Coordinates of C-alpha atoms (C1' of nucleotides) in Angstrom, one line a residue:
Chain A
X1 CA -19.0 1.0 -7.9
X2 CA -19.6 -2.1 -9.9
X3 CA -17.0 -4.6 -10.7
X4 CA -17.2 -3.3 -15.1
X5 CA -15.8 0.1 -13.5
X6 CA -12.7 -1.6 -11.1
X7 CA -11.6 -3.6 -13.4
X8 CA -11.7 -0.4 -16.0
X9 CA -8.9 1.3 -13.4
X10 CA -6.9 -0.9 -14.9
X11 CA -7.2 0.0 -18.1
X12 CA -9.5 -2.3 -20.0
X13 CA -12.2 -0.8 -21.9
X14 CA -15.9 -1.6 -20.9
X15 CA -16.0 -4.8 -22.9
X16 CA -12.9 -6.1 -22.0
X17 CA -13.9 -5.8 -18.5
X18 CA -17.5 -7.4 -18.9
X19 CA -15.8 -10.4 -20.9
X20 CA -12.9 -11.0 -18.0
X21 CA -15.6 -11.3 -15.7
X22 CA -18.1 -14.0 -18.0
X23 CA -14.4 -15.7 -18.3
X24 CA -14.2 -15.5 -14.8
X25 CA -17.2 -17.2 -13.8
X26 CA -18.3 -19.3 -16.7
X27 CA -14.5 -20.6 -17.5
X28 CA -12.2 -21.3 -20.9
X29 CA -14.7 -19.9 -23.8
X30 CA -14.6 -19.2 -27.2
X31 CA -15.3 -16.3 -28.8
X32 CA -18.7 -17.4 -30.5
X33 CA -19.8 -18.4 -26.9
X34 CA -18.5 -15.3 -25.4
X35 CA -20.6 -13.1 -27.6
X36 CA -24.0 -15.4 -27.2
X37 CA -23.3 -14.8 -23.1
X38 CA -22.1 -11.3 -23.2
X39 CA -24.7 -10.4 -26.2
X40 CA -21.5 -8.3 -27.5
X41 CA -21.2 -8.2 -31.0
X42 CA -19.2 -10.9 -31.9
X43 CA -16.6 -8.9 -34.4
X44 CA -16.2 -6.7 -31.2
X45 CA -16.3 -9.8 -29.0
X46 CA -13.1 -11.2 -30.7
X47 CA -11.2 -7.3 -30.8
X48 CA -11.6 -7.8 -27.2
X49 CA -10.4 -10.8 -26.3
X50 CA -7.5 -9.8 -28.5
X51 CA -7.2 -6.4 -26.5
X52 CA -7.5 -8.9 -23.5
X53 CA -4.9 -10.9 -24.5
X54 CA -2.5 -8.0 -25.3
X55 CA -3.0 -6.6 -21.8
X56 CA -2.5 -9.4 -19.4
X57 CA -6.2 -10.1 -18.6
X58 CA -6.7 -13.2 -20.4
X59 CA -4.5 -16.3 -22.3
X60 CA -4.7 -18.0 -25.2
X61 CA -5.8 -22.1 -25.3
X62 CA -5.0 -23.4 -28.8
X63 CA -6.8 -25.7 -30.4
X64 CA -9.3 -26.9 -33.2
X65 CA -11.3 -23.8 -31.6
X66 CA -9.4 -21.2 -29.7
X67 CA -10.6 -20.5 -26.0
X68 CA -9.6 -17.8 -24.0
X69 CA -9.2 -18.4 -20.1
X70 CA -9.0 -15.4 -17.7
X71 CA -5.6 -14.2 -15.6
X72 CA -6.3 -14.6 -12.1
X73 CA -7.5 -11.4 -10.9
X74 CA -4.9 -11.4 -8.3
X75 CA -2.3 -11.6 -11.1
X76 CA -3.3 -9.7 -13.6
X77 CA -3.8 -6.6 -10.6
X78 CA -0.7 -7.5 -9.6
X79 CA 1.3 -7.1 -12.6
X80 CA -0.3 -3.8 -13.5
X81 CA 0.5 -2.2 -9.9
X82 CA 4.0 -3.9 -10.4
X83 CA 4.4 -2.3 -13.8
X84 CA 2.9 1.4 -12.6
X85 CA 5.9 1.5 -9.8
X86 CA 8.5 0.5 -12.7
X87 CA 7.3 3.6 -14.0
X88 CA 6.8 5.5 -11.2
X89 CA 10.7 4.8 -10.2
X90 CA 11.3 6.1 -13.9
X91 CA 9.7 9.0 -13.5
X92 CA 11.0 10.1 -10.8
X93 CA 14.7 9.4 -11.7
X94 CA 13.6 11.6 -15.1
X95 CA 11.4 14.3 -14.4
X96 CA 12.8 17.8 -14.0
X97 CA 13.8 19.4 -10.6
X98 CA 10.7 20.8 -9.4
X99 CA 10.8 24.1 -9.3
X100 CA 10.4 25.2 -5.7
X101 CA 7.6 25.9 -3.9
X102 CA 7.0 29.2 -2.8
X103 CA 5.1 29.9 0.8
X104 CA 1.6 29.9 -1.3
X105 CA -1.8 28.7 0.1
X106 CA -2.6 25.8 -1.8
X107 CA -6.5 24.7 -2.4
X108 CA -7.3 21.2 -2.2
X109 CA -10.6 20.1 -3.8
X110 CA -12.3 16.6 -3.4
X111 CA -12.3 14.1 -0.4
X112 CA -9.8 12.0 -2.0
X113 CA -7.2 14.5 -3.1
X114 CA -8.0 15.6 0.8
X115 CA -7.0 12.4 2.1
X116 CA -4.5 11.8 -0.1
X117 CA -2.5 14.8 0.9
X118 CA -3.3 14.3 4.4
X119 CA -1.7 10.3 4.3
X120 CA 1.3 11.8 2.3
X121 CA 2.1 15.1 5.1
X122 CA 1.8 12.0 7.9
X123 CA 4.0 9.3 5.9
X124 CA 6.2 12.1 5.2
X125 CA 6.5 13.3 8.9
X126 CA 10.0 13.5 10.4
X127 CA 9.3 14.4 14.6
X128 CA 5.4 15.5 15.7
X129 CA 2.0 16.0 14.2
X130 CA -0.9 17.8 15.9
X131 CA -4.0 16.5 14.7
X132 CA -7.6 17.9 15.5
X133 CA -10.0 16.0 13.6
X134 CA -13.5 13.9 14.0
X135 CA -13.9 10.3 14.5
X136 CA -14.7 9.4 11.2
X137 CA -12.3 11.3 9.5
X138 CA -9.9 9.9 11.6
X139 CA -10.8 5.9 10.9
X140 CA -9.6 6.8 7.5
X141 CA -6.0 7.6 8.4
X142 CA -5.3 5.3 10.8
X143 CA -3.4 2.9 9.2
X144 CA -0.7 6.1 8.5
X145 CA -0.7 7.1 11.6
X146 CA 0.0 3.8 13.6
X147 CA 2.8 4.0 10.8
X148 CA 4.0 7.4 12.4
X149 CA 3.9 5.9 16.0
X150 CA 6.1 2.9 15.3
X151 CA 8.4 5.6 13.7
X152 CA 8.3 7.2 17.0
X153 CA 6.3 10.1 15.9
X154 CA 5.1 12.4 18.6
X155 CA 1.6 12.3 18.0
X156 CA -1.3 14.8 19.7
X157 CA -5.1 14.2 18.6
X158 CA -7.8 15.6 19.3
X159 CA -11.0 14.1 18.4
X160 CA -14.7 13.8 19.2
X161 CA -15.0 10.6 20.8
X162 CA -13.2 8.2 23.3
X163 CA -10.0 7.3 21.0
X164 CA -7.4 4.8 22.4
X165 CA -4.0 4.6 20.5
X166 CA -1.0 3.7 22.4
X167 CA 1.5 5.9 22.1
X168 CA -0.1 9.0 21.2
X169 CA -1.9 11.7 23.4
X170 CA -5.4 11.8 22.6
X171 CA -7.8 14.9 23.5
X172 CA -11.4 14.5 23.8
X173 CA -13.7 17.7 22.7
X174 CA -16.8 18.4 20.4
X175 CA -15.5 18.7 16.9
X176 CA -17.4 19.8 14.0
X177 CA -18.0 16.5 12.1
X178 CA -16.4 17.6 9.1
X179 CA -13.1 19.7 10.2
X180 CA -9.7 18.9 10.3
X181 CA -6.2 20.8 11.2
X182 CA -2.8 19.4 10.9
X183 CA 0.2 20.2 11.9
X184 CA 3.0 18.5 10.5
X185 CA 6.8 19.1 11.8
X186 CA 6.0 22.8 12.7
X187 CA 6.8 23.4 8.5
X188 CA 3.1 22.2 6.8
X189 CA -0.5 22.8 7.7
X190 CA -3.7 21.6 6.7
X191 CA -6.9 22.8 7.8
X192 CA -10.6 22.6 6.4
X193 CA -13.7 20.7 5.7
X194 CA -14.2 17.6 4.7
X195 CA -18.2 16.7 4.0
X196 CA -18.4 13.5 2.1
X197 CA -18.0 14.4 -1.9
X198 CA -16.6 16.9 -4.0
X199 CA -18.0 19.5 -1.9
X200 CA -14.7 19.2 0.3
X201 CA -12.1 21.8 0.7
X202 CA -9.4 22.5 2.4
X203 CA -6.0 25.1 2.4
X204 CA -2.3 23.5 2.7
X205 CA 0.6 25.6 3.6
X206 CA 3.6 25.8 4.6
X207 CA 3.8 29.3 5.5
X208 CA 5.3 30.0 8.7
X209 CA 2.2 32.4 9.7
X210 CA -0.5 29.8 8.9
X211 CA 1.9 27.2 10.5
X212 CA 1.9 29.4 13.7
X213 CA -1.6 30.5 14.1
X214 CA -2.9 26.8 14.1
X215 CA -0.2 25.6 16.4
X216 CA -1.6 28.3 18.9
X217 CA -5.3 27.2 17.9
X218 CA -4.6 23.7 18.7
X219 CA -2.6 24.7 22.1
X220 CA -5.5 27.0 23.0
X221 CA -7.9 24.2 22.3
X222 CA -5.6 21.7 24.3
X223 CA -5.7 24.1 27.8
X224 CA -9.3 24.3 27.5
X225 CA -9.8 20.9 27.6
X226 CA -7.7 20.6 30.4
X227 CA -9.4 23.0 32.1
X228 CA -12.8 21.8 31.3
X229 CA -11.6 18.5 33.1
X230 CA -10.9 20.3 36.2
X231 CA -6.9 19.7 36.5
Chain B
X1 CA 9.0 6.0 -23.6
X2 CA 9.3 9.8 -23.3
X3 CA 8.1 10.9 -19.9
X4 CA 4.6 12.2 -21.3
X5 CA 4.0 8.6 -22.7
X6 CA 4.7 8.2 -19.1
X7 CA 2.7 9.5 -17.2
X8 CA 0.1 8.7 -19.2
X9 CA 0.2 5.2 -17.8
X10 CA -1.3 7.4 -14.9
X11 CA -4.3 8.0 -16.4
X12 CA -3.9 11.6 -17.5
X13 CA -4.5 12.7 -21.1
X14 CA -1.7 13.4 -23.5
X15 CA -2.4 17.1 -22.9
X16 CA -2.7 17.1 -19.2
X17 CA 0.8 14.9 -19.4
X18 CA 2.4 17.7 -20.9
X19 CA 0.5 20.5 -18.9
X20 CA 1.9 18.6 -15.8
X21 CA 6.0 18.7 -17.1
X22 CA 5.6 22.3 -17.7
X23 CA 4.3 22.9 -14.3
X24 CA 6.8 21.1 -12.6
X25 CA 10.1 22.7 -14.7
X26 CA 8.4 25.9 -14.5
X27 CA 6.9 26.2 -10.9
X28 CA 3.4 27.8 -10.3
X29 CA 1.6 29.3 -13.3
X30 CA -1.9 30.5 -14.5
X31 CA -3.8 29.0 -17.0
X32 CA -2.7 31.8 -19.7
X33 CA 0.8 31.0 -19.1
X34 CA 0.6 27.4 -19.2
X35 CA -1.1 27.8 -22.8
X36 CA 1.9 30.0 -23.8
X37 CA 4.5 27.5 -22.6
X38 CA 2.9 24.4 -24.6
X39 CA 1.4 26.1 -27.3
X40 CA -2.1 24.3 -26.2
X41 CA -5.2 25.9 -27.1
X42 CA -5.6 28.2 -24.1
X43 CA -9.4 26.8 -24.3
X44 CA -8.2 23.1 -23.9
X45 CA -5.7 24.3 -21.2
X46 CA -8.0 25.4 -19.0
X47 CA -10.1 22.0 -19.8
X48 CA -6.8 19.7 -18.9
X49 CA -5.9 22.0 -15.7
X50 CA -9.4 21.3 -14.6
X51 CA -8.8 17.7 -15.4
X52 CA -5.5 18.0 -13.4
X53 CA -7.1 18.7 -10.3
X54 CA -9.8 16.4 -10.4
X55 CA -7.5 13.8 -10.8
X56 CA -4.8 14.9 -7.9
X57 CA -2.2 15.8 -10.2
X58 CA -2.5 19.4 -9.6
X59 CA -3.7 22.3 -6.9
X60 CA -5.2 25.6 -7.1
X61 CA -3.6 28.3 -5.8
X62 CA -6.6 31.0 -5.5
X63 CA -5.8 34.6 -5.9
X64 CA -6.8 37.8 -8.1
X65 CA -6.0 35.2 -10.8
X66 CA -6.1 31.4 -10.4
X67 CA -2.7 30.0 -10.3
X68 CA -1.8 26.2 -10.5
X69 CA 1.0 24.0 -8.9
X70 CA 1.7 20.4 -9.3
X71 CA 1.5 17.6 -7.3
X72 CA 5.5 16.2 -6.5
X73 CA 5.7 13.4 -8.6
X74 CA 6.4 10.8 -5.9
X75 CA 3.2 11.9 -4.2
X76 CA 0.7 11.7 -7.4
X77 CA 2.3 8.3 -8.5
X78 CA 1.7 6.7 -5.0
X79 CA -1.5 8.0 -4.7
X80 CA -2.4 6.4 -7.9
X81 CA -0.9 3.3 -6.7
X82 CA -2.8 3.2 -3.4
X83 CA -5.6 3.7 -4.9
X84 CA -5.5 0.4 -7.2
X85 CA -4.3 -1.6 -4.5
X86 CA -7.7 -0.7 -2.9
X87 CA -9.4 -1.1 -5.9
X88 CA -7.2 -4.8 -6.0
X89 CA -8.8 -5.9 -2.7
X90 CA -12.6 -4.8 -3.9
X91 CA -11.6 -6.8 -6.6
X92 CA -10.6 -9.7 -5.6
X93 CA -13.4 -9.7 -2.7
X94 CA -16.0 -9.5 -5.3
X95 CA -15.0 -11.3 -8.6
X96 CA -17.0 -14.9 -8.7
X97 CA -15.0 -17.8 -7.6
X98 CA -13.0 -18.2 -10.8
X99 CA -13.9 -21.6 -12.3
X100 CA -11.4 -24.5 -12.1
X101 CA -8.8 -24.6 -14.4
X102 CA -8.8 -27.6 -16.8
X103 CA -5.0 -28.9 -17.1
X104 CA -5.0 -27.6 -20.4
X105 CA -2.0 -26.0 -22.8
X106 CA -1.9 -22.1 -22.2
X107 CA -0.2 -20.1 -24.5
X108 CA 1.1 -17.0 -23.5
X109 CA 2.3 -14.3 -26.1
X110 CA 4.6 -10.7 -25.6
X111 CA 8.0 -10.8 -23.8
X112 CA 6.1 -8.8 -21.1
X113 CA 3.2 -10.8 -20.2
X114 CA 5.3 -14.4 -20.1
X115 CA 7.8 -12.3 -17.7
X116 CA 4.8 -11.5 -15.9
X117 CA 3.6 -15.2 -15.7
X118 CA 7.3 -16.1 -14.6
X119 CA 7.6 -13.4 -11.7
X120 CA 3.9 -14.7 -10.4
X121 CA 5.2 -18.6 -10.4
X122 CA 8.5 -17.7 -8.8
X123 CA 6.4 -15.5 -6.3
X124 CA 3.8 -18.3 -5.7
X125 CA 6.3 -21.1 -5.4
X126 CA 6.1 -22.8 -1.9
X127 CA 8.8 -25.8 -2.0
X128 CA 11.1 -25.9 -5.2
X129 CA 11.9 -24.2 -8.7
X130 CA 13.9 -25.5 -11.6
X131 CA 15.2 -23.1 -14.2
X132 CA 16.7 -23.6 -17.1
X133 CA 17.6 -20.4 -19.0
X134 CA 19.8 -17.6 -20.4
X135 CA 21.9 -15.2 -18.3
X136 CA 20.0 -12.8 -20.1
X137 CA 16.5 -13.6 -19.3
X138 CA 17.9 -14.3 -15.8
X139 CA 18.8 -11.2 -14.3
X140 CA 15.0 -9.6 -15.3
X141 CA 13.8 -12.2 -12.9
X142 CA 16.7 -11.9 -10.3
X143 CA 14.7 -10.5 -7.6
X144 CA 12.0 -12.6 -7.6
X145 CA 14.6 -15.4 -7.3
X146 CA 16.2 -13.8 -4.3
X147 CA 12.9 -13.5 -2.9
X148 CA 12.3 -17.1 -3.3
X149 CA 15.6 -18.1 -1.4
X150 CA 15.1 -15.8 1.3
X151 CA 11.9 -17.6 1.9
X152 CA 14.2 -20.9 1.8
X153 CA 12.9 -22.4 -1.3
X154 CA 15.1 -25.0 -3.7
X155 CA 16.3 -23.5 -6.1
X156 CA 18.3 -25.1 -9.2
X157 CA 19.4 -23.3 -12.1
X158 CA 21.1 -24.2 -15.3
X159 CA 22.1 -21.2 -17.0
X160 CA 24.8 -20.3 -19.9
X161 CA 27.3 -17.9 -17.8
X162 CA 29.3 -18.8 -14.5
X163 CA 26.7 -16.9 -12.2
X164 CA 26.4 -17.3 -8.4
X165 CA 23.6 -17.0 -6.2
X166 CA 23.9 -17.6 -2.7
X167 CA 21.6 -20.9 -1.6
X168 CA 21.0 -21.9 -5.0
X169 CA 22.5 -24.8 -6.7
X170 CA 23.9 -23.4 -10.7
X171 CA 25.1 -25.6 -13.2
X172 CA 26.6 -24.2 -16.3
X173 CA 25.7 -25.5 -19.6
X174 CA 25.1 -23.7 -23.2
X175 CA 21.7 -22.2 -23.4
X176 CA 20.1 -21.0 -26.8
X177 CA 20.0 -17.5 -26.4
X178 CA 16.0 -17.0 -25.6
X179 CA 14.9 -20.2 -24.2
X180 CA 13.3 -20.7 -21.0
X181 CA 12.1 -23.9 -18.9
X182 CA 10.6 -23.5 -15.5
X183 CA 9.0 -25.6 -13.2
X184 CA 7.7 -24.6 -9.7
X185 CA 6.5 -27.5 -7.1
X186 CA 6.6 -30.4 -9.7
X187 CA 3.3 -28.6 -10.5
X188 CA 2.9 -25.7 -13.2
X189 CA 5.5 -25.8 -16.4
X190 CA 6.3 -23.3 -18.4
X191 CA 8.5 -24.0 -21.8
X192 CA 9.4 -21.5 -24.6
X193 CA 11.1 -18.6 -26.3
X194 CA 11.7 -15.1 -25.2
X195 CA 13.4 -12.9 -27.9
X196 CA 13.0 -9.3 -27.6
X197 CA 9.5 -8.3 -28.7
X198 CA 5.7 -9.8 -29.7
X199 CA 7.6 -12.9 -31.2
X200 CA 8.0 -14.5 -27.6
X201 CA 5.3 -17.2 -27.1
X202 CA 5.6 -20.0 -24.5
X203 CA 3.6 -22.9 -23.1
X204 CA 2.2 -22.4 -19.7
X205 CA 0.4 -25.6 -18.0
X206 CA -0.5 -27.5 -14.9
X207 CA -0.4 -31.0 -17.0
X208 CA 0.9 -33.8 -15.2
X209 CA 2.1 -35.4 -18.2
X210 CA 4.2 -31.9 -19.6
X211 CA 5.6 -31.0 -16.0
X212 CA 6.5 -35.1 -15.8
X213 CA 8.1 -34.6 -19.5
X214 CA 10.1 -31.2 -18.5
X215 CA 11.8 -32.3 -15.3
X216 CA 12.6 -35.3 -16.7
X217 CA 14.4 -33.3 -19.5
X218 CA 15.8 -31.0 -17.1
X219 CA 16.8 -33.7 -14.3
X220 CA 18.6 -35.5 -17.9
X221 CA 20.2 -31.9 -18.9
X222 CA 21.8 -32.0 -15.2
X223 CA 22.9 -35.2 -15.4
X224 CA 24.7 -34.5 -19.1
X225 CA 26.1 -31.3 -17.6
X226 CA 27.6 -33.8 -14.2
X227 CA 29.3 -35.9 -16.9
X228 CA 30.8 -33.3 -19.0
X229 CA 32.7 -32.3 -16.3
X230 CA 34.0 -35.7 -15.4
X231 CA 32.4 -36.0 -12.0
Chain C
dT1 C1' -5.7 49.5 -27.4
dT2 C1' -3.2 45.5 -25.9
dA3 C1' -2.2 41.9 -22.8
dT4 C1' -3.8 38.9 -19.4
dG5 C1' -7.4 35.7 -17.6
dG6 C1' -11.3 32.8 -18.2
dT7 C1' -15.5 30.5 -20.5
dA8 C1' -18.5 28.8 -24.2
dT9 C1' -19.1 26.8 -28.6
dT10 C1' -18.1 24.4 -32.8
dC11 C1' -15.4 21.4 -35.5
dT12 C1' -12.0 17.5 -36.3
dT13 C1' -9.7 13.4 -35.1
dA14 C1' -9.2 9.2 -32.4
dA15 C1' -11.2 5.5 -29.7
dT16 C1' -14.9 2.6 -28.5
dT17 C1' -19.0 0.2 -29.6
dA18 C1' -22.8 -1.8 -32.7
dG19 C1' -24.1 -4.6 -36.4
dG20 C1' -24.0 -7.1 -40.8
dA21 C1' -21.8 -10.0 -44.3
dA22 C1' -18.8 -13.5 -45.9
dC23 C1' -16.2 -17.6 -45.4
dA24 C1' -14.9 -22.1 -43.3
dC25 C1' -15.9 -26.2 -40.7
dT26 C1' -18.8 -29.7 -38.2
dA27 C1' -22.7 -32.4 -37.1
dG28 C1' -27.2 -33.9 -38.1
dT29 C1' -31.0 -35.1 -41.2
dC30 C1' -33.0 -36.8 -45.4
Chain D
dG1 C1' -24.2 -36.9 -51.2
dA2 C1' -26.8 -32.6 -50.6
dC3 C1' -28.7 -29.5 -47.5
dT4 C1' -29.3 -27.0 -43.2
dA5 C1' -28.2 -25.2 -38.8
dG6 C1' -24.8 -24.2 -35.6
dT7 C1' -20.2 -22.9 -34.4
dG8 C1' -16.0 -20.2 -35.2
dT9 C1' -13.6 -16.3 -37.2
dT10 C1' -12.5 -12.2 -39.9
dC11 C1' -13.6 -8.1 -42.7
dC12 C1' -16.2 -4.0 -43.3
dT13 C1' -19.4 -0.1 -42.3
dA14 C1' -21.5 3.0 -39.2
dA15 C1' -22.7 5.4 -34.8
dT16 C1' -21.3 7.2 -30.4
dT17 C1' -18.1 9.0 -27.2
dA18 C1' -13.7 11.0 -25.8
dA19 C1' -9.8 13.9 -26.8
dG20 C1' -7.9 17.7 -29.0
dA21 C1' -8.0 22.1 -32.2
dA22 C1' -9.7 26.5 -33.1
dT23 C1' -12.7 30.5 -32.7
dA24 C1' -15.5 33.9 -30.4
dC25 C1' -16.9 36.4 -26.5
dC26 C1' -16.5 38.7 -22.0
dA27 C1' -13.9 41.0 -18.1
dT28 C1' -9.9 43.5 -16.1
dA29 C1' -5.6 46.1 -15.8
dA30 C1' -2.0 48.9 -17.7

DNA sequence: TTATGGTATTCTTAATTAGGAACACTAGTC
DNA sequence: GACTAGTGTTCCTAATTAAGAATACCATAA
C-alpha cells in the first residue's frame, strides 16, 4: 500500500493526501506552487489545503502570499488516534447494553477480522489458552501473547517448528500451514483456516460442546506427541 | 454528537452506523429484520451488513437463514485503533524526511487543532514549560501537564483560580478569559485566543526573537504578580 | 397467498475531482 | 507609463464516484 492510501486512513481525501506529502518533502508552499507540483487543479488545490487545514494535516503561514507547511506526520497521527479513543471511551459509556450473546457459531471472514478476534480472545484471557497453530500464524500474535505470559497466563502451543517462549509449554508437531484452534478459559473457541486473503475462515464459539471437543482434540494431539517422543 | 455521528468517525457509513446500534440493542438478527427495525431499504441493508463484515464490525452467524451479530464495541474500536497505529509506524517509516522548518509565524486555527498543538508541545517538552492561561483552558490540558511533572519537568503556571498541582510552581493573577501563552524549552511559543469554536486562532513559532519576547513578558507578569502581593 | 429471506438493477443525492474564467498583484521589458 | 507574463486566489461549471432510495425478481415456508 502506497503512502496516498495510509495517509487516506486517516481521513484525508486523495488530494489532501498527495499535497501533505509534496508539503512534506518539498517544504512551506503556496497554493499556485502546489498545484504546478502536484499538477492538481489549482481551484481544487486550494479546497484542499483548506480541507488540510481544517483537519490537522497542515498550518497556515501568513503573509504577502499564504504558505501552507505540513503537521508532522507523527502529530497529526497522533492526534487522530488520540481523538478516535476520546470517542471510543464515549461510545462505550453510551451505547446500549448489548444484548446477550446466545451459544451461536459465529463466522469470521477475512485474515484481519481473524486476527483481530484472535488478539482480542488472548488480551481478554483471564487463566489458560491452548493454542495449536503454525509458525507463521503464530509470529503474528506474539506480541499478545508475551502479554498473556507476563499476566501469568497458562499458556500450551503447539506449533510446527522449534518455538522457544519462556514461560509457556510449547509442542512441536506438523501443522497444516494455515490451521489454527484456540482455546481460551475453557468458555471461547476458535478454530479454522487462515490462507493469506479474504479466502480465510474460521468458526468462534462459545458453546460448551465446541469448547469441549477441541479441548479433547488438543489433549489427544498433546499425548501423541508425547508418545511419538518416546516418553 | 449522537452515537451514529459516532461511530462514523470509525469509518462506517451513516447506514451501517445505524445497522450496527440496532444490532447491538436488539441482539442477533437477519437481514429482513434489520431492514424492519431501521426502516432501511431491505436492498441497502443487505449492502451495509455486507459492508459490516468486511470491515469487522459485524459476524455471520450461518444457518437456514443468514443471521448477523455485532462486534462488542470495545473490541471493534480497538481494532480500529490498532490498526492506525500500524498504519502510524508505516507512516512515519516511509514519509520523506520532512524539510526543515524555517523559524517562521504559524498560525493555527479551530479550538481543536491549537489544543492539539498544545497537548504535542507539553508532550514533547524535555526540560521546562511556562503557562500562562485560564482555569478553563487549563483543565483540557491537565493530563498532559501531569504527564510532564511525572517525567520531572519545570513547570510554572500563572493561571486565574487558586489551583494546585503537585511539583509545579502556580501564581495567581487575572487572566482574560481565552488567552493562552506557552513556552516549552525556551524554544517553541505559542500565543493566542481560545474561545469556544472556529474563532480561536494563535501564533505558533520556533523564532528566537518571539519566544525571547514571550518569556520576557511572562518572566515581567511573575514579577508584577510577586509584588502585588507584597513579597 | 402472504411473509420471510436474498439479489439485481435503476435512479437520486452527496462527495470528490477536473477544468476554465476572472480578478489582483508583482516584476520585467520596452 | 504601458504592456506582458508569472504568481496568487476565488468563483463557477461539469464529470465521476460513492452513498443511499426504491423497485423488481426469485426462492422457501406456512
Amino acid at each position: 500500500m502506497d503512502l496516498t492510501e495510509l495517509l487516506m486512513h486517516f481521513n484525508l481525501t486523495r488530494q489532501e493526501a498527495t499535497i501533505y506529502k509534496t508539503l512534506y518533502s518539498e517544504g512551506e508552499l503556496t497554493g499556485y506552487e502546489v498545484a504546478k507540483l502536484t499538477g492538481i487543479s489549482r481551484s481544487n488545490t486550494y479546497t484542499s489545503l483548506a480541507g488540510l487545514v481544517a483537519k490537522g494535516a497542515a498550518y497556515v503561514i501568513e503573509g504577502a502570499a499564504t504558505r501552507y507547511t505540513p503537521v508532522p506526520i507523527e502529530e497529526f497521527c497522533e492526534n487522530k488516534i488520540r481523538q478516535l479513543h476520546q470517542i471510543k471511551q464515549d461510545l462505550v459509556k453510551n451505547m446500549p447494553v448489548k444484548k446477550e450473546d446466545t451459544e451461536g457459531y459465529i463466522t469470521i471472514t477475512g485474515e484481519k477480522n481473524i486476527l483481530d478476534k484472535i488478539k482480542n480472545m488472548l488480551l481478554e484471557a483471564k487463566e489458560r489458552v491452548y493454542l495449536s497453530v503454525a509458525q507463521n500464524t503464530l509470529t503474528l500474535i506474539l506480541p499478545e501473547l508475551k502479554d498473556g505470559l507476563s499476566r501469568d497466563l497458562k499458556l500450551v502451543i503447539i506449533t510446527n517448528y522449534s518455538f522457544e517462549l519462556t514461560g509457556a509449554t510449547v509442542f512441536q508437531a506438523e501443522k497444516p500451514p494455515h490451521q489454527i484452534r484456540l482455546i481460551v478459559d475453557s468458555t471461547k473457541a476458535l478454530t479454522g483456516d487462515i490462507p493469506e486473503g479474504e479466502n480465510a475462515s474460521c468458526l468462534f464459539s462459545k458453546n460448551k460442546n465446541l469448547v469441549e471437543l477441541l479441548k479433547e482434540s488438543l489433549k489427544n494431539e498433546i499425548t501423541l506427541i508425547d508418545i511419538m517422543k518416546g516418553k
